[in-house]
Coordinates of C-alpha atoms in Angstrom, one line a residue:
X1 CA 95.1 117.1 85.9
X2 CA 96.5 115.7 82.3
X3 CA 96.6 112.3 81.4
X4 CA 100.6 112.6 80.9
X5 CA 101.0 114.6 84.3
X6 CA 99.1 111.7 86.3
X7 CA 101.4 108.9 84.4
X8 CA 105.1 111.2 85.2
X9 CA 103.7 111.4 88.8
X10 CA 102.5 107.9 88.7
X11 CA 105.7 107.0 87.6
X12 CA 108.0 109.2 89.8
X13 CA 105.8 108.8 92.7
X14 CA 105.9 104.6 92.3
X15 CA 109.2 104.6 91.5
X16 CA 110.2 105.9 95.4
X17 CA 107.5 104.0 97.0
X18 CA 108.7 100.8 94.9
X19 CA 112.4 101.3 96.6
X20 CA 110.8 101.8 100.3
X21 CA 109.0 98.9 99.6
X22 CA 111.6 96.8 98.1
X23 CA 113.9 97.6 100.4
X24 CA 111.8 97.4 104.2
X25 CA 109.2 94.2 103.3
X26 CA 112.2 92.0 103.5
X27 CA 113.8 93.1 106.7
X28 CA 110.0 93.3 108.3
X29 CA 108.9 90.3 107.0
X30 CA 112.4 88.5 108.2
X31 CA 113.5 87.5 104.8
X32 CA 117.3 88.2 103.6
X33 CA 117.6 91.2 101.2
X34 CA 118.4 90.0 97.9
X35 CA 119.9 92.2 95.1
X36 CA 117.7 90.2 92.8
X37 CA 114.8 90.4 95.2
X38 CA 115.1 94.1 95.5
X39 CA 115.7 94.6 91.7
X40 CA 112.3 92.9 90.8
X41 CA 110.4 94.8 93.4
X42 CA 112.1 98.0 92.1
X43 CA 110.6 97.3 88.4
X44 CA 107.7 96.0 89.4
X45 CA 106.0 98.2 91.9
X46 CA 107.2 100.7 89.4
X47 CA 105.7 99.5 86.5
X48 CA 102.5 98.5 88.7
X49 CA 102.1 102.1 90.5
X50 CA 102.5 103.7 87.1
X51 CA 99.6 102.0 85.4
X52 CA 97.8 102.2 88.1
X53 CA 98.0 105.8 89.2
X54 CA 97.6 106.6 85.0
X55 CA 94.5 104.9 84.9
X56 CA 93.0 105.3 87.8
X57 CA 92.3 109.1 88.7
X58 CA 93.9 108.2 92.7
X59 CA 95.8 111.4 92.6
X60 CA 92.3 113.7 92.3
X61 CA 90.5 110.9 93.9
X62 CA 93.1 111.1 97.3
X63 CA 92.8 114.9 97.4
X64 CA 89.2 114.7 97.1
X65 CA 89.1 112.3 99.8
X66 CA 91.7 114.7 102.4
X67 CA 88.8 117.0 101.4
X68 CA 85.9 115.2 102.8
X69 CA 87.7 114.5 105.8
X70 CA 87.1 118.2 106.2
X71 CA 90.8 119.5 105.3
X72 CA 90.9 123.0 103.6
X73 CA 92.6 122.3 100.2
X74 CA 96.3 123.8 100.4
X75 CA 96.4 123.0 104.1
X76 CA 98.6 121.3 105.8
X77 CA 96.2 119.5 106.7
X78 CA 95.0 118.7 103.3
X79 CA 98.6 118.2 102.3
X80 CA 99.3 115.4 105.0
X81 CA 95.6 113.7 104.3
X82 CA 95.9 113.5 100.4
X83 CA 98.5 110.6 100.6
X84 CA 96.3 108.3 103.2
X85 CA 94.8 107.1 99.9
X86 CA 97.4 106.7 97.4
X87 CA 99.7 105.5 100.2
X88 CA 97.0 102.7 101.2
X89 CA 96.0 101.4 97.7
X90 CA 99.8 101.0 96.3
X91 CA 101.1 99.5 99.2
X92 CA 98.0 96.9 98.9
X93 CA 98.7 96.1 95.5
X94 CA 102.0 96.2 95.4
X95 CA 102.3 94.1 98.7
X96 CA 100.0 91.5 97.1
X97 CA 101.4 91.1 93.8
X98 CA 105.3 91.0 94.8
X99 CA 104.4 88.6 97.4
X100 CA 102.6 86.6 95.0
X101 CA 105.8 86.7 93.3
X102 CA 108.2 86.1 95.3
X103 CA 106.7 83.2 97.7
X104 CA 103.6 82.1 96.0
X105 CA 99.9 81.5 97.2
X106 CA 99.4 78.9 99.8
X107 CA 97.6 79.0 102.9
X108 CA 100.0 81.3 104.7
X109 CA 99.6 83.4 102.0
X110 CA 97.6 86.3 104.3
X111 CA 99.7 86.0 106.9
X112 CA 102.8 87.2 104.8
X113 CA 100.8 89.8 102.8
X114 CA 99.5 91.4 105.7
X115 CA 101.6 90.8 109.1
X116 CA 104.1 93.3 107.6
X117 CA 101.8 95.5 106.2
X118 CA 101.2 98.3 109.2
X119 CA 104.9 99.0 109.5
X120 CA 105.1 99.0 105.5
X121 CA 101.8 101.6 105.0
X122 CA 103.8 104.0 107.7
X123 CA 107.1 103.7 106.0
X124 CA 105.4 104.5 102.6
X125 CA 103.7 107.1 103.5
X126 CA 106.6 109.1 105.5
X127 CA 108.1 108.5 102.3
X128 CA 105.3 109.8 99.9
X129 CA 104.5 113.3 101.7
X130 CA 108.3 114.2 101.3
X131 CA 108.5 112.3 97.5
X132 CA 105.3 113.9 96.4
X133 CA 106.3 117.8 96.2
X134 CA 109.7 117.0 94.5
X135 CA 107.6 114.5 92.5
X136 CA 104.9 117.4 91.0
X137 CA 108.0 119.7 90.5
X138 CA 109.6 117.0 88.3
X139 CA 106.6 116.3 86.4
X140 CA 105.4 119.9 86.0
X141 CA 108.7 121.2 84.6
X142 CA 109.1 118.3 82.7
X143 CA 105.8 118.9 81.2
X144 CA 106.3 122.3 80.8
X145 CA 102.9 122.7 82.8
X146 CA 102.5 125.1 85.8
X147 CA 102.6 123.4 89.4
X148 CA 99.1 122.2 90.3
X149 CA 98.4 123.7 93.5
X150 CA 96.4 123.6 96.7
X151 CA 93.9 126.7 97.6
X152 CA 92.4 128.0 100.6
X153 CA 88.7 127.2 100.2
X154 CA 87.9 130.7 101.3
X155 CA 89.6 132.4 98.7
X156 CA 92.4 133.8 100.1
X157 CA 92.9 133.7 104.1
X158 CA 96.1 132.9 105.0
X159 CA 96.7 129.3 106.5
X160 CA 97.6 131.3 109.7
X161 CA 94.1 132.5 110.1
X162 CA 92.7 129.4 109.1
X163 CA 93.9 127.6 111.6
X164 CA 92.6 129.3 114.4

């Protein structure tokens, strides 16, 4: 996986994950929904999923890990387990920094960054498993670069087979 295709998918899949994000911590956390509020969660779990997901290899790293779990790579499966990671670390980071931002860091500062948290990984990762194909479609026509893709670690069986 490319440099450039991990930073389009960084950004396209940060950019969705930024809106869920911008949009649900509020009404879980029972704070008002802002336009500004949502506007600088919008640009900056964007800009912050981008450079993260560009410079750290998360992408390979989160299929590798739905691979150790024992997933078959192009499973469904595999497919549903690759986003546990990337879902977890950006919602962490994300989480901490725009709540840094937006109420500072005092002693309740762990209770707002994580009470909301549970709710917000779940929403995130509905999200991400039906951003991410559109997402690698984008990025790969955009690119010009065929569509990375999944395969049965035995070569060929169907997914059919494999499953029983």
């Amino acid at each position: 996986m490319t440099f450039g295709f991990r930073a389009l998918m960084g950004f396209l899949m940060s950019f969705f994950l930024a809106i869920t994000m911008s949009l649900f911590s509020p009404v879980v956390s029972g704070a008002p929904l802002t336009p500004e509020g949502f506007a600088t969660g919008v640009v900056v779990g964007t800009v912050l999923g981008t450079v993260i997901l560009a410079l750290v290899p998360l992408i390979p790293l989160s299929m590798g890990f739905a691979v150790s779990c024992g997933a078959r790579e192009g499973l469904l499966g595999w497919f549903l387990l690759k986003d546990v990671l990337l879902c977890t670390v950006l919602v962490f980071v994300i989480s901490f920094v725009l709540t840094f931002m937006m109420t500072g860091f005092d002693a309740q500062f762990a209770n707002r960054l994580l009470a909301p948290m549970p709710l917000i990984w779940v929403i995130c990762y509905v999200v991400a498993i039906q951003v991410e194909p559109l997402c690698m479609l984008v990025a790969s026509k955009v690119l010009r670069m065929p569509l990375p893709q999944g395969r049965p670690a035995d070569g060929g069986q169907d997914e059919k087979e494999a499953l029983t």
